[in-house]
Short mmCIF file of C-alpha atoms in Angstrom, two decimals:
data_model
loop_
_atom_site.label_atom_id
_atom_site.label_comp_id
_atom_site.label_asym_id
_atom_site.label_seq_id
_atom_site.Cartn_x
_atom_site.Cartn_y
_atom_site.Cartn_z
CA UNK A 1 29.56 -22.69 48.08
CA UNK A 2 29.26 -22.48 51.94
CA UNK A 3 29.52 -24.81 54.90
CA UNK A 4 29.40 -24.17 58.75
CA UNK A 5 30.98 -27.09 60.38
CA UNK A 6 32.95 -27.09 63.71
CA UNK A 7 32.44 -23.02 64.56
CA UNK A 8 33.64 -22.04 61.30
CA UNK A 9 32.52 -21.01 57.91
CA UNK A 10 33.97 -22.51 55.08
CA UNK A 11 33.59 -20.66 51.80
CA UNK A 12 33.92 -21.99 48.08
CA UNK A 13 35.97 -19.19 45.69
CA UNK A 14 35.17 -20.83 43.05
CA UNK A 15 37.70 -18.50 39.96
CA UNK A 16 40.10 -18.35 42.83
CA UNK A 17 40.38 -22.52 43.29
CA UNK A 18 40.38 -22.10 47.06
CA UNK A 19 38.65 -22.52 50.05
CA UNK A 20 38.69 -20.38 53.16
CA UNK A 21 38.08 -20.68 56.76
CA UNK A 22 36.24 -17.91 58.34
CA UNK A 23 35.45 -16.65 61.52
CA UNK A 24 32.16 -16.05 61.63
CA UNK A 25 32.84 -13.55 64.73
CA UNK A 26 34.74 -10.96 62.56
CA UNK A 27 35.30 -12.43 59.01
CA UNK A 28 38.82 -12.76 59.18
CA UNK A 29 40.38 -15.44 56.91
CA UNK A 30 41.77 -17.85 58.91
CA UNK A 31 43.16 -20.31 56.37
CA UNK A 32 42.99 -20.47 52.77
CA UNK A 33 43.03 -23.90 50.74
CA UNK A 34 44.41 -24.12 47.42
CA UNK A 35 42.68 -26.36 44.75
CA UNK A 36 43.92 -26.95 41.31
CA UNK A 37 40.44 -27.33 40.02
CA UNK A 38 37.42 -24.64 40.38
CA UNK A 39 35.91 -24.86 43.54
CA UNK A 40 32.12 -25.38 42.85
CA UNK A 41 30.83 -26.38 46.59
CA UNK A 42 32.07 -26.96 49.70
CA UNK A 43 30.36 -29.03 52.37
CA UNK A 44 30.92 -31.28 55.78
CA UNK A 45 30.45 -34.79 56.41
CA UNK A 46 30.77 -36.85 59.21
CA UNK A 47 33.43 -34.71 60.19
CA UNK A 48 35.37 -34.39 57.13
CA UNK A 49 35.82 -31.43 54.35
CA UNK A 50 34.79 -32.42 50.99
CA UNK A 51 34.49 -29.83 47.64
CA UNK A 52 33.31 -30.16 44.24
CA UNK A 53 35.19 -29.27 41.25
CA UNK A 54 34.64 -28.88 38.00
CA UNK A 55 37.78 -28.11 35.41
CA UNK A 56 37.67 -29.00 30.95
CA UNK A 57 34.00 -30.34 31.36
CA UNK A 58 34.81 -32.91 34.49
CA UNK A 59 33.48 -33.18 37.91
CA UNK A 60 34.99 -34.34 40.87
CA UNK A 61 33.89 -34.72 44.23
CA UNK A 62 37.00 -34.69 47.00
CA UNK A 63 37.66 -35.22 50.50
CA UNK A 64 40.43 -32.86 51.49
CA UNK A 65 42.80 -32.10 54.74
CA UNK A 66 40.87 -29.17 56.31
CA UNK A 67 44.23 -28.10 58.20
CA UNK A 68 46.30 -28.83 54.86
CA UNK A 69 44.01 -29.12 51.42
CA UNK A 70 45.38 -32.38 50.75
CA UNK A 71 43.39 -34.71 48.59
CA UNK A 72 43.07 -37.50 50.75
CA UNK A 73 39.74 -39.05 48.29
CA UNK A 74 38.17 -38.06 44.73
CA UNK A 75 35.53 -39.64 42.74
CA UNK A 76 34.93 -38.45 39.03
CA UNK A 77 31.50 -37.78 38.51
CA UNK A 78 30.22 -38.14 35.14
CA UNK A 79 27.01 -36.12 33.87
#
């Protein structure tokens, strides 16, 4: 998944269970997230980073730290 918020693009590695922040100017990786669930989307609201996971046939939907990758919110999602 990918998200443009605040100048930046913020890309979903989904096998890698990250997220990076990338300047859009040259590419560079400017942070890198780390998930313990595969990343399946990434996306801004209001301000705030939030990702969708999906690990042993759950979903979750989280709102994480953009500086840090802290969970600060998840809701399971059931299908």
């Amino acid at each position: 998944g990918l998200a443009w918020a605040e100048g930046m693009l913020w890309v979903g590695q989904y096998g890698g269970r990250r997220i990076h922040q990338l300047d859009p100017a040259t590419g560079a990786i400017l942070r890198t997230l780390e998930s313990n669930r595969f990343v399946t989307g990434v996306t801004w609201v209001d301000g705030e980073l939030w990702h969708g996971t999906w690990e042993d046939d759950a979903s979750e939907l989280r709102r994480v730290d953009p500086r840090t990758g802290a969970v600060l919110e998840l809701s399971l999602i059931h299908i």
